[in-house]
């Protein structure tokens, strides 16, 4: 089974990262870079400045510095251009330079050059402050993205256009303390279990969670736990659920986003009972997009209306679920499903993510159908 821990993966907030560059490889790259820098500066009569670009370059600067054998000053500056995993394209000087570079040769020490926006801005800042020469030394480079014409004098390792963390690099300010470098593991699966009330979603979900190492997110369960605990959210939700209505989108979305962030060590998530409306589906897309993820598949359990009614009544007896007991409530739930939830079928068909499963028959039979489909993802 695909367990996050077994493969040396790490989890930072809502994302999983897998091992990418081991520390000893990083050290070798720094050895090479240091050798080139030393060769260029060994006979210099001036005292060049090593400019550490905070915070990402802290570790690289320290390791590089240990290997340099000419007299140099160390200064720092702090700029930001990243928010989350996306470059904002704007660079701000957050902390001014910690010394004067006037008339001095400067070696910019960067953890990584991505779009190059930082380097361009930095070079302008250094020129404005009278640096006599500016060189760029970066541990990592994403050559597929870097399109600026400033030459990069010293490059440690070239990497593909993926988001990485570790050895000084961060994801929302965490992950810098890892010795090794990790790359974003985009292999996280996001399944939606879809179907009318009583289609057997809850029953099938338990088996799927077990077999495919998923975190089961049932908005119904999340809400019911709020109700049981008598929270304010729970009281609001109870009134609506008792009337067979849907709970406001923001409430449900917030709960789900929290779960994505909280849960670790899974191969994916199984959403059960969400989204129920187009608006919720769009909100989910937005949540996932923000995390550079997407819905993997919608697994739709289909049963006819008469069977919905039968199964809900049966379940009400066994579980004593008040929301399932009344005929009127059941009718309203079926109506709400047809009106508001069914349009989702077309929404997900349009993106080719919709997969229908015959939900009639024995539990085992349905499970077999589901597994056959799931094995494809
Ligand atoms: P640029 O201005 O687009 O070249 O971005 C440079 C800065 O963005 C680096 O100094 C990093 O702080 C940050 N950055 C770029 N790529 C990554 C990455 O994959 N992981 C973490 N931070 C990154
Ligand atoms: Mg940086």
mmCIF file of C-alpha atoms and ligand atoms in Angstrom:
data_model
loop_
_atom_site.group_PDB
_atom_site.id
_atom_site.type_symbol
_atom_site.label_atom_id
_atom_site.label_comp_id
_atom_site.label_asym_id
_atom_site.label_seq_id
_atom_site.Cartn_x
_atom_site.Cartn_y
_atom_site.Cartn_z
ATOM 1 C CA UNK A 1 0.000 0.000 0.000
ATOM 2 C CA UNK A 2 1.048 3.521 -0.789
ATOM 3 C CA UNK A 3 1.862 4.805 2.680
ATOM 4 C CA UNK A 4 3.421 8.261 2.938
ATOM 5 C CA UNK A 5 5.775 7.292 5.750
ATOM 6 C CA UNK A 6 7.120 4.182 4.031
ATOM 7 C CA UNK A 7 8.491 6.114 1.109
ATOM 8 C CA UNK A 8 10.193 8.763 3.213
ATOM 9 C CA UNK A 9 7.652 11.362 2.305
ATOM 10 C CA UNK A 10 7.058 14.421 4.441
ATOM 11 C CA UNK A 11 3.940 16.416 4.960
ATOM 12 C CA UNK A 12 3.973 20.226 5.249
ATOM 13 C CA UNK A 13 0.588 21.755 5.992
ATOM 14 C CA UNK A 14 -1.704 20.475 3.228
ATOM 15 C CA UNK A 15 1.011 19.059 0.963
ATOM 16 C CA UNK A 16 3.068 15.922 0.665
ATOM 17 C CA UNK A 17 6.657 16.053 -0.563
ATOM 18 C CA UNK A 18 8.866 13.162 -1.638
ATOM 19 C CA UNK A 19 12.674 12.853 -1.396
ATOM 20 C CA UNK A 20 14.395 14.532 -4.333
ATOM 21 C CA UNK A 21 18.024 15.540 -3.714
ATOM 22 C CA UNK A 22 19.913 13.901 -0.860
ATOM 23 C CA UNK A 23 22.223 15.935 1.361
ATOM 24 C CA UNK A 24 25.409 14.288 0.083
ATOM 25 C CA UNK A 25 24.534 15.260 -3.474
ATOM 26 C CA UNK A 26 23.900 18.825 -2.311
ATOM 27 C CA UNK A 27 27.297 18.848 -0.604
ATOM 28 C CA UNK A 28 29.027 17.677 -3.773
ATOM 29 C CA UNK A 29 27.348 20.420 -5.763
ATOM 30 C CA UNK A 30 28.486 22.994 -3.201
ATOM 31 C CA UNK A 31 32.037 21.612 -3.409
ATOM 32 C CA UNK A 32 31.993 22.185 -7.167
ATOM 33 C CA UNK A 33 30.516 25.673 -6.905
ATOM 34 C CA UNK A 34 33.005 26.652 -4.206
ATOM 35 C CA UNK A 35 35.893 25.412 -6.340
ATOM 36 C CA UNK A 36 34.810 27.653 -9.249
ATOM 37 C CA UNK A 37 34.316 30.666 -7.006
ATOM 38 C CA UNK A 38 37.699 30.104 -5.376
ATOM 39 C CA UNK A 39 39.364 29.791 -8.774
ATOM 40 C CA UNK A 40 37.897 33.144 -9.881
ATOM 41 C CA UNK A 41 38.622 35.061 -6.694
ATOM 42 C CA UNK A 42 41.771 33.480 -5.294
ATOM 43 C CA UNK A 43 44.140 36.226 -6.439
ATOM 44 C CA UNK A 44 41.808 39.158 -5.818
ATOM 45 C CA UNK A 45 43.212 42.104 -3.958
ATOM 46 C CA UNK A 46 39.840 43.526 -2.990
ATOM 47 C CA UNK A 47 37.446 42.094 -0.420
ATOM 48 C CA UNK A 48 34.352 40.903 -2.280
ATOM 49 C CA UNK A 49 30.944 40.743 -0.631
ATOM 50 C CA UNK A 50 29.036 37.510 -0.315
ATOM 51 C CA UNK A 51 25.390 38.580 -0.292
ATOM 52 C CA UNK A 52 23.115 36.039 1.350
ATOM 53 C CA UNK A 53 19.544 36.340 0.090
ATOM 54 C CA UNK A 54 17.439 35.572 3.158
ATOM 55 C CA UNK A 55 15.903 33.281 4.227
ATOM 56 C CA UNK A 56 16.269 30.595 1.592
ATOM 57 C CA UNK A 57 20.032 30.917 1.172
ATOM 58 C CA UNK A 58 20.990 30.667 4.831
ATOM 59 C CA UNK A 59 22.151 27.069 4.660
ATOM 60 C CA UNK A 60 23.745 27.370 1.230
ATOM 61 C CA UNK A 61 25.617 30.536 2.223
ATOM 62 C CA UNK A 62 26.912 28.871 5.371
ATOM 63 C CA UNK A 63 28.109 25.782 3.512
ATOM 64 C CA UNK A 64 29.648 27.835 0.712
ATOM 65 C CA UNK A 65 31.348 30.195 3.131
ATOM 66 C CA UNK A 66 33.085 27.307 4.895
ATOM 67 C CA UNK A 67 34.674 26.319 1.610
ATOM 68 C CA UNK A 68 35.893 29.723 0.418
ATOM 69 C CA UNK A 69 39.577 30.455 0.874
ATOM 70 C CA UNK A 70 39.792 34.186 0.119
ATOM 71 C CA UNK A 71 38.910 37.168 2.314
ATOM 72 C CA UNK A 72 35.282 38.154 1.914
ATOM 73 C CA UNK A 73 32.597 40.086 3.729
ATOM 74 C CA UNK A 74 29.161 38.630 4.353
ATOM 75 C CA UNK A 75 25.994 40.685 4.026
ATOM 76 C CA UNK A 76 22.328 39.810 3.863
ATOM 77 C CA UNK A 77 19.171 41.136 2.297
ATOM 78 C CA UNK A 78 15.631 39.860 2.441
ATOM 79 C CA UNK A 79 13.294 39.889 -0.530
ATOM 80 C CA UNK A 80 10.091 38.059 -1.207
ATOM 81 C CA UNK A 81 8.410 37.062 -4.410
ATOM 82 C CA UNK A 82 6.670 33.878 -3.382
ATOM 83 C CA UNK A 83 3.370 33.334 -1.714
ATOM 84 C CA UNK A 84 2.468 29.679 -1.234
ATOM 85 C CA UNK A 85 3.765 27.696 -4.208
ATOM 86 C CA UNK A 86 3.209 30.386 -6.805
ATOM 87 C CA UNK A 87 5.584 33.170 -7.790
ATOM 88 C CA UNK A 88 3.735 36.464 -7.522
ATOM 89 C CA UNK A 89 6.105 38.052 -9.998
ATOM 90 C CA UNK A 90 6.701 40.996 -7.665
ATOM 91 C CA UNK A 91 9.800 41.351 -5.546
ATOM 92 C CA UNK A 92 9.797 43.444 -2.404
ATOM 93 C CA UNK A 93 12.783 44.394 -0.319
ATOM 94 C CA UNK A 94 11.737 43.307 3.130
ATOM 95 C CA UNK A 95 14.952 43.816 5.052
ATOM 96 C CA UNK A 96 17.519 46.318 3.825
ATOM 97 C CA UNK A 97 21.052 45.311 3.000
ATOM 98 C CA UNK A 98 23.173 44.884 6.098
ATOM 99 C CA UNK A 99 26.144 46.957 4.861
ATOM 100 C CA UNK A 100 27.525 49.149 2.076
ATOM 101 C CA UNK A 101 28.428 47.624 -1.274
ATOM 102 C CA UNK A 102 29.736 50.818 -2.797
ATOM 103 C CA UNK A 103 32.750 50.154 -5.006
ATOM 104 C CA UNK A 104 32.716 46.481 -4.024
ATOM 105 C CA UNK A 105 32.393 43.300 -6.026
ATOM 106 C CA UNK A 106 29.331 41.386 -4.962
ATOM 107 C CA UNK A 107 28.542 37.704 -5.263
ATOM 108 C CA UNK A 108 24.803 37.178 -4.870
ATOM 109 C CA UNK A 109 24.177 33.881 -3.110
ATOM 110 C CA UNK A 110 20.755 32.464 -3.956
ATOM 111 C CA UNK A 111 19.126 29.210 -2.956
ATOM 112 C CA UNK A 112 17.262 28.955 -6.233
ATOM 113 C CA UNK A 113 16.658 30.934 -9.388
ATOM 114 C CA UNK A 114 13.189 30.345 -10.707
ATOM 115 C CA UNK A 115 11.644 33.141 -12.817
ATOM 116 C CA UNK A 116 14.685 35.293 -12.131
ATOM 117 C CA UNK A 117 12.593 38.226 -10.920
ATOM 118 C CA UNK A 118 14.550 38.291 -7.682
ATOM 119 C CA UNK A 119 17.897 38.397 -9.470
ATOM 120 C CA UNK A 120 16.801 41.193 -11.791
ATOM 121 C CA UNK A 121 15.591 43.326 -8.874
ATOM 122 C CA UNK A 122 18.609 42.524 -6.786
ATOM 123 C CA UNK A 123 20.974 43.491 -9.553
ATOM 124 C CA UNK A 124 19.211 46.836 -9.944
ATOM 125 C CA UNK A 125 19.372 47.452 -6.191
ATOM 126 C CA UNK A 126 23.099 46.634 -6.125
ATOM 127 C CA UNK A 127 23.841 48.817 -9.146
ATOM 128 C CA UNK A 128 21.929 51.701 -7.545
ATOM 129 C CA UNK A 129 24.100 51.298 -4.472
ATOM 130 C CA UNK A 130 27.319 51.417 -6.456
ATOM 131 C CA UNK A 131 28.533 47.839 -6.552
ATOM 132 C CA UNK A 132 31.486 47.622 -8.955
ATOM 133 C CA UNK A 133 30.696 44.116 -10.205
ATOM 134 C CA UNK A 134 27.837 41.718 -9.635
ATOM 135 C CA UNK A 135 27.998 37.960 -9.934
ATOM 136 C CA UNK A 136 25.315 35.408 -9.289
ATOM 137 C CA UNK A 137 25.829 32.136 -7.480
ATOM 138 C CA UNK A 138 22.840 29.864 -7.057
ATOM 139 C CA UNK A 139 22.584 26.397 -5.594
ATOM 140 C CA UNK A 140 19.610 25.512 -7.785
ATOM 141 C CA UNK A 141 18.252 26.634 -11.126
ATOM 142 C CA UNK A 142 15.009 25.905 -12.942
ATOM 143 C CA UNK A 143 16.315 26.404 -16.504
ATOM 144 C CA UNK A 144 12.915 25.808 -18.094
ATOM 145 C CA UNK A 145 11.538 28.892 -16.387
ATOM 146 C CA UNK A 146 14.527 31.199 -16.223
ATOM 147 C CA UNK A 147 14.324 33.433 -19.274
ATOM 148 C CA UNK A 148 16.130 36.579 -18.075
ATOM 149 C CA UNK A 149 19.379 37.579 -19.735
ATOM 150 C CA UNK A 150 21.434 38.069 -16.578
ATOM 151 C CA UNK A 151 24.192 35.463 -16.713
ATOM 152 C CA UNK A 152 24.292 33.011 -13.829
ATOM 153 C CA UNK A 153 27.984 32.645 -13.031
ATOM 154 C CA UNK A 154 27.821 29.693 -10.665
ATOM 155 C CA UNK A 155 25.069 27.088 -10.723
ATOM 156 C CA UNK A 156 24.994 24.048 -8.450
ATOM 157 C CA UNK A 157 22.176 21.816 -9.675
ATOM 158 C CA UNK A 158 19.674 22.245 -12.493
ATOM 159 C CA UNK A 159 16.202 20.960 -11.690
ATOM 160 C CA UNK A 160 12.866 20.642 -13.522
ATOM 161 C CA UNK A 161 10.036 23.070 -12.992
ATOM 162 C CA UNK A 162 8.680 21.555 -9.791
ATOM 163 C CA UNK A 163 8.116 23.045 -6.390
ATOM 164 C CA UNK A 164 10.734 21.961 -3.878
ATOM 165 C CA UNK A 165 11.480 22.410 -0.176
ATOM 166 C CA UNK A 166 14.325 21.721 2.223
ATOM 167 C CA UNK A 167 17.936 22.831 2.655
ATOM 168 C CA UNK A 168 16.734 26.369 3.309
ATOM 169 C CA UNK A 169 13.805 26.375 0.897
ATOM 170 C CA UNK A 170 10.337 26.668 2.319
ATOM 171 C CA UNK A 171 6.674 26.113 1.756
ATOM 172 C CA UNK A 172 4.877 28.961 3.531
ATOM 173 C CA UNK A 173 7.930 29.358 5.780
ATOM 174 C CA UNK A 174 8.207 25.759 6.925
ATOM 175 C CA UNK A 175 10.429 22.929 5.688
ATOM 176 C CA UNK A 176 13.653 24.958 5.624
ATOM 177 C CA UNK A 177 15.261 22.799 8.309
ATOM 178 C CA UNK A 178 15.385 19.639 6.244
ATOM 179 C CA UNK A 179 18.913 18.586 5.198
ATOM 180 C CA UNK A 180 17.646 16.920 2.051
ATOM 181 C CA UNK A 181 15.601 18.540 -0.676
ATOM 182 C CA UNK A 182 12.062 17.291 -1.314
ATOM 183 C CA UNK A 183 9.787 17.781 -4.290
ATOM 184 C CA UNK A 184 6.037 18.288 -4.231
ATOM 185 C CA UNK A 185 4.276 14.966 -4.537
ATOM 186 C CA UNK A 186 1.405 15.683 -6.858
ATOM 187 C CA UNK A 187 0.271 12.110 -6.639
ATOM 188 C CA UNK A 188 -2.340 12.890 -3.997
ATOM 189 C CA UNK A 189 -5.710 11.543 -5.070
ATOM 190 C CA UNK A 190 -8.983 13.366 -4.580
ATOM 191 C CA UNK A 191 -11.983 11.151 -5.140
ATOM 192 C CA UNK A 192 -15.602 12.183 -4.946
ATOM 193 C CA UNK A 193 -18.110 9.534 -4.011
ATOM 194 C CA UNK A 194 -21.326 10.618 -5.639
ATOM 195 C CA UNK A 195 -24.896 9.402 -5.661
ATOM 196 C CA UNK A 196 -28.373 9.890 -4.211
ATOM 197 C CA UNK A 197 -29.052 9.445 -0.485
ATOM 198 C CA UNK A 198 -29.171 5.762 0.346
ATOM 199 C CA UNK A 199 -27.013 4.701 -2.611
ATOM 200 C CA UNK A 200 -24.576 3.018 -0.227
ATOM 201 C CA UNK A 201 -21.892 5.700 -0.253
ATOM 202 C CA UNK A 202 -21.080 5.369 3.450
ATOM 203 C CA UNK A 203 -20.869 1.570 3.302
ATOM 204 C CA UNK A 204 -18.644 1.518 0.220
ATOM 205 C CA UNK A 205 -16.529 4.388 1.495
ATOM 206 C CA UNK A 206 -15.275 2.378 4.487
ATOM 207 C CA UNK A 207 -13.952 -0.362 2.216
ATOM 208 C CA UNK A 208 -12.381 2.102 -0.217
ATOM 209 C CA UNK A 209 -10.652 4.012 2.570
ATOM 210 C CA UNK A 210 -9.142 0.796 3.893
ATOM 211 C CA UNK A 211 -8.025 -0.622 0.549
ATOM 212 C CA UNK A 212 -6.634 2.565 -0.982
ATOM 213 C CA UNK A 213 -5.310 4.304 2.156
ATOM 214 C CA UNK A 214 -7.660 7.249 1.886
ATOM 215 C CA UNK A 215 -8.969 9.764 4.356
ATOM 216 C CA UNK A 216 -12.747 9.603 4.357
ATOM 217 C CA UNK A 217 -14.351 13.024 4.469
ATOM 218 C CA UNK A 218 -18.060 12.765 5.047
ATOM 219 C CA UNK A 219 -19.585 16.198 5.407
ATOM 220 C CA UNK A 220 -22.593 14.517 6.986
ATOM 221 C CA UNK A 221 -20.384 12.964 9.685
ATOM 222 C CA UNK A 222 -18.448 16.194 10.181
ATOM 223 C CA UNK A 223 -21.705 18.080 10.621
ATOM 224 C CA UNK A 224 -23.283 15.430 12.846
ATOM 225 C CA UNK A 225 -20.232 15.566 15.095
ATOM 226 C CA UNK A 226 -20.762 19.327 15.398
ATOM 227 C CA UNK A 227 -24.417 18.713 16.242
ATOM 228 C CA UNK A 228 -23.606 16.099 18.855
ATOM 229 C CA UNK A 229 -21.102 18.453 20.439
ATOM 230 C CA UNK A 230 -23.779 21.151 20.383
ATOM 231 C CA UNK A 231 -21.529 23.752 18.798
ATOM 232 C CA UNK A 232 -23.017 26.907 17.321
ATOM 233 C CA UNK A 233 -22.323 25.568 13.865
ATOM 234 C CA UNK A 234 -24.015 22.334 14.889
ATOM 235 C CA UNK A 235 -27.191 24.087 16.040
ATOM 236 C CA UNK A 236 -27.462 26.022 12.783
ATOM 237 C CA UNK A 237 -26.848 22.873 10.804
ATOM 238 C CA UNK A 238 -29.403 20.844 12.768
ATOM 239 C CA UNK A 239 -32.322 23.089 11.894
ATOM 240 C CA UNK A 240 -31.481 22.863 8.194
ATOM 241 C CA UNK A 241 -30.777 19.139 8.158
ATOM 242 C CA UNK A 242 -34.040 18.396 10.014
ATOM 243 C CA UNK A 243 -35.882 20.226 7.265
ATOM 244 C CA UNK A 244 -34.032 18.310 4.525
ATOM 245 C CA UNK A 245 -32.185 21.439 3.403
ATOM 246 C CA UNK A 246 -28.515 21.910 2.588
ATOM 247 C CA UNK A 247 -26.056 23.568 4.974
ATOM 248 C CA UNK A 248 -24.469 26.838 3.712
ATOM 249 C CA UNK A 249 -21.502 26.333 1.392
ATOM 250 C CA UNK A 250 -18.918 28.359 3.323
ATOM 251 C CA UNK A 251 -19.434 26.265 6.442
ATOM 252 C CA UNK A 252 -18.920 22.995 4.621
ATOM 253 C CA UNK A 253 -15.983 24.286 2.556
ATOM 254 C CA UNK A 254 -14.187 25.501 5.657
ATOM 255 C CA UNK A 255 -14.575 22.113 7.303
ATOM 256 C CA UNK A 256 -13.201 20.331 4.244
ATOM 257 C CA UNK A 257 -10.225 22.605 3.732
ATOM 258 C CA UNK A 258 -9.350 22.038 7.396
ATOM 259 C CA UNK A 259 -9.427 18.281 6.868
ATOM 260 C CA UNK A 260 -7.143 18.496 3.792
ATOM 261 C CA UNK A 261 -4.624 20.387 5.911
ATOM 262 C CA UNK A 262 -4.949 18.331 9.071
ATOM 263 C CA UNK A 263 -4.763 14.784 7.801
ATOM 264 C CA UNK A 264 -1.340 13.258 7.123
ATOM 265 C CA UNK A 265 -0.013 9.945 5.861
ATOM 266 C CA UNK A 266 -2.708 9.119 3.346
ATOM 267 C CA UNK A 267 -2.590 8.513 -0.400
ATOM 268 C CA UNK A 268 -5.637 10.608 -0.957
ATOM 269 C CA UNK A 269 -9.037 11.776 0.178
ATOM 270 C CA UNK A 270 -12.479 10.375 -0.375
ATOM 271 C CA UNK A 271 -15.164 13.020 -0.342
ATOM 272 C CA UNK A 272 -18.540 11.613 0.544
ATOM 273 C CA UNK A 273 -21.559 13.898 0.373
ATOM 274 C CA UNK A 274 -19.634 16.840 -1.015
ATOM 275 C CA UNK A 275 -19.905 18.593 -3.415
ATOM 276 C CA UNK A 276 -23.698 18.597 -3.632
ATOM 277 C CA UNK A 277 -24.151 21.664 -5.785
ATOM 278 C CA UNK A 278 -22.381 23.233 -8.747
ATOM 279 C CA UNK A 279 -21.352 26.119 -6.507
ATOM 280 C CA UNK A 280 -19.737 23.641 -4.099
ATOM 281 C CA UNK A 281 -18.010 21.848 -6.973
ATOM 282 C CA UNK A 282 -16.558 25.152 -8.138
ATOM 283 C CA UNK A 283 -15.483 25.955 -4.593
ATOM 284 C CA UNK A 284 -13.781 22.563 -4.332
ATOM 285 C CA UNK A 285 -11.944 23.198 -7.615
ATOM 286 C CA UNK A 286 -10.756 26.476 -6.161
ATOM 287 C CA UNK A 287 -9.549 24.888 -2.920
ATOM 288 C CA UNK A 288 -7.664 22.206 -4.865
ATOM 289 C CA UNK A 289 -6.312 24.635 -7.421
ATOM 290 C CA UNK A 290 -4.828 26.702 -4.622
ATOM 291 C CA UNK A 291 -3.027 23.553 -3.463
ATOM 292 C CA UNK A 292 -1.914 22.704 -7.035
ATOM 293 C CA UNK A 293 -4.155 19.659 -6.974
ATOM 294 C CA UNK A 294 -7.284 18.526 -8.794
ATOM 295 C CA UNK A 295 -10.176 16.111 -8.533
ATOM 296 C CA UNK A 296 -8.949 12.668 -9.614
ATOM 297 C CA UNK A 297 -12.295 11.025 -10.274
ATOM 298 C CA UNK A 298 -15.962 11.132 -9.439
ATOM 299 C CA UNK A 299 -17.325 7.715 -8.585
ATOM 300 C CA UNK A 300 -21.053 7.777 -8.938
ATOM 301 C CA UNK A 301 -23.241 5.127 -7.305
ATOM 302 C CA UNK A 302 -26.560 4.976 -9.100
ATOM 303 C CA UNK A 303 -29.846 3.532 -7.832
ATOM 304 C CA UNK A 304 -33.478 4.212 -8.808
ATOM 305 C CA UNK A 305 -35.735 6.538 -6.741
ATOM 306 C CA UNK A 306 -37.862 3.704 -5.231
ATOM 307 C CA UNK A 307 -34.701 2.115 -3.925
ATOM 308 C CA UNK A 308 -33.601 5.443 -2.402
ATOM 309 C CA UNK A 309 -36.824 5.591 -0.395
ATOM 310 C CA UNK A 310 -36.621 1.948 0.705
ATOM 311 C CA UNK A 311 -32.995 2.119 1.791
ATOM 312 C CA UNK A 312 -33.348 5.401 3.698
ATOM 313 C CA UNK A 313 -36.306 4.056 5.690
ATOM 314 C CA UNK A 314 -34.439 0.872 6.441
ATOM 315 C CA UNK A 315 -31.375 2.810 7.574
ATOM 316 C CA UNK A 316 -33.485 5.119 9.789
ATOM 317 C CA UNK A 317 -34.688 2.068 11.720
ATOM 318 C CA UNK A 318 -31.197 0.639 12.216
ATOM 319 C CA UNK A 319 -29.249 3.795 12.970
ATOM 320 C CA UNK A 320 -32.031 5.857 14.520
ATOM 321 C CA UNK A 321 -31.094 8.802 12.316
ATOM 322 C CA UNK A 322 -33.854 11.368 12.871
ATOM 323 C CA UNK A 323 -33.166 13.061 9.541
ATOM 324 C CA UNK A 324 -34.043 9.825 7.726
ATOM 325 C CA UNK A 325 -37.291 8.958 9.501
ATOM 326 C CA UNK A 326 -40.072 11.128 8.064
ATOM 327 C CA UNK A 327 -41.666 10.506 4.640
ATOM 328 C CA UNK A 328 -41.782 14.222 3.974
ATOM 329 C CA UNK A 329 -38.108 14.657 4.773
ATOM 330 C CA UNK A 330 -37.205 11.794 2.470
ATOM 331 C CA UNK A 331 -39.225 13.261 -0.390
ATOM 332 C CA UNK A 332 -37.575 16.608 0.119
ATOM 333 C CA UNK A 333 -34.123 15.008 0.103
ATOM 334 C CA UNK A 334 -34.863 13.188 -3.130
ATOM 335 C CA UNK A 335 -36.168 16.408 -4.654
ATOM 336 C CA UNK A 336 -33.136 18.390 -3.486
ATOM 337 C CA UNK A 337 -30.903 15.693 -4.945
ATOM 338 C CA UNK A 338 -32.540 15.820 -8.377
ATOM 339 C CA UNK A 339 -32.645 19.602 -8.487
ATOM 340 C CA UNK A 340 -29.360 20.632 -7.022
ATOM 341 C CA UNK A 341 -27.031 17.655 -6.989
ATOM 342 C CA UNK A 342 -27.799 15.873 -10.242
ATOM 343 C CA UNK A 343 -26.531 18.782 -12.391
ATOM 344 C CA UNK A 344 -23.074 17.871 -11.084
ATOM 345 C CA UNK A 345 -23.087 14.852 -13.359
ATOM 346 C CA UNK A 346 -22.744 17.078 -16.410
ATOM 347 C CA UNK A 347 -20.241 19.289 -14.614
ATOM 348 C CA UNK A 348 -17.876 16.366 -14.057
ATOM 349 C CA UNK A 349 -18.647 14.684 -17.385
ATOM 350 C CA UNK A 350 -17.359 17.838 -19.046
ATOM 351 C CA UNK A 351 -13.925 17.326 -17.462
ATOM 352 C CA UNK A 352 -13.945 13.597 -18.194
ATOM 353 C CA UNK A 353 -13.874 12.722 -14.497
ATOM 354 C CA UNK A 354 -17.285 11.169 -14.141
ATOM 355 C CA UNK A 355 -17.508 7.397 -13.681
ATOM 356 C CA UNK A 356 -20.817 5.679 -13.072
ATOM 357 C CA UNK A 357 -21.204 2.501 -11.035
ATOM 358 C CA UNK A 358 -24.361 0.411 -10.791
ATOM 359 C CA UNK A 359 -25.261 0.715 -7.094
ATOM 360 C CA UNK A 360 -27.935 -1.977 -7.062
ATOM 361 C CA UNK A 361 -27.322 -5.524 -5.842
ATOM 362 C CA UNK A 362 -25.256 -6.912 -2.978
ATOM 363 C CA UNK A 363 -22.712 -4.796 -1.120
ATOM 364 C CA UNK A 364 -19.877 -7.095 -2.247
ATOM 365 C CA UNK A 365 -20.931 -6.889 -5.875
ATOM 366 C CA UNK A 366 -20.970 -3.109 -5.804
ATOM 367 C CA UNK A 367 -17.604 -3.096 -4.041
ATOM 368 C CA UNK A 368 -16.100 -5.281 -6.773
ATOM 369 C CA UNK A 369 -17.327 -2.840 -9.428
ATOM 370 C CA UNK A 370 -15.799 0.048 -7.522
ATOM 371 C CA UNK A 371 -12.439 -1.692 -7.040
ATOM 372 C CA UNK A 372 -12.172 -2.526 -10.731
ATOM 373 C CA UNK A 373 -12.570 1.179 -11.473
ATOM 374 C CA UNK A 374 -10.316 2.413 -8.645
ATOM 375 C CA UNK A 375 -7.449 0.166 -9.741
ATOM 376 C CA UNK A 376 -7.190 2.274 -12.878
ATOM 377 C CA UNK A 377 -6.213 5.469 -11.044
HETATM 378 P P1 LIG B 1 12.448 33.989 -8.694
HETATM 379 O O1 LIG B 1 12.465 35.438 -8.332
HETATM 380 O O2 LIG B 1 11.196 33.584 -9.409
HETATM 381 O O3 LIG B 1 13.696 33.520 -9.396
HETATM 382 O O4 LIG B 1 12.321 33.193 -7.338
HETATM 383 C C1 LIG B 1 13.337 33.153 -6.444
HETATM 384 C C2 LIG B 1 12.855 32.851 -5.063
HETATM 385 O O5 LIG B 1 11.608 32.184 -5.056
HETATM 386 C C3 LIG B 1 13.822 31.937 -4.375
HETATM 387 O O6 LIG B 1 14.791 32.677 -3.690
HETATM 388 C C4 LIG B 1 12.942 31.170 -3.438
HETATM 389 O O7 LIG B 1 12.821 31.850 -2.213
HETATM 390 C C5 LIG B 1 11.621 31.139 -4.103
HETATM 391 N N1 LIG B 1 11.422 29.848 -4.843
HETATM 392 C C6 LIG B 1 11.516 29.624 -6.163
HETATM 393 N N2 LIG B 1 11.281 28.334 -6.452
HETATM 394 C C7 LIG B 1 11.017 27.719 -5.281
HETATM 395 C C8 LIG B 1 10.711 26.363 -4.927
HETATM 396 O O8 LIG B 1 10.600 25.429 -5.737
HETATM 397 N N3 LIG B 1 10.533 26.121 -3.600
HETATM 398 C C9 LIG B 1 10.626 27.093 -2.655
HETATM 399 N N4 LIG B 1 10.916 28.357 -2.943
HETATM 400 C C10 LIG B 1 11.112 28.681 -4.246
HETATM 401 MG MG1 LIG B 2 14.710 32.926 -1.474
#
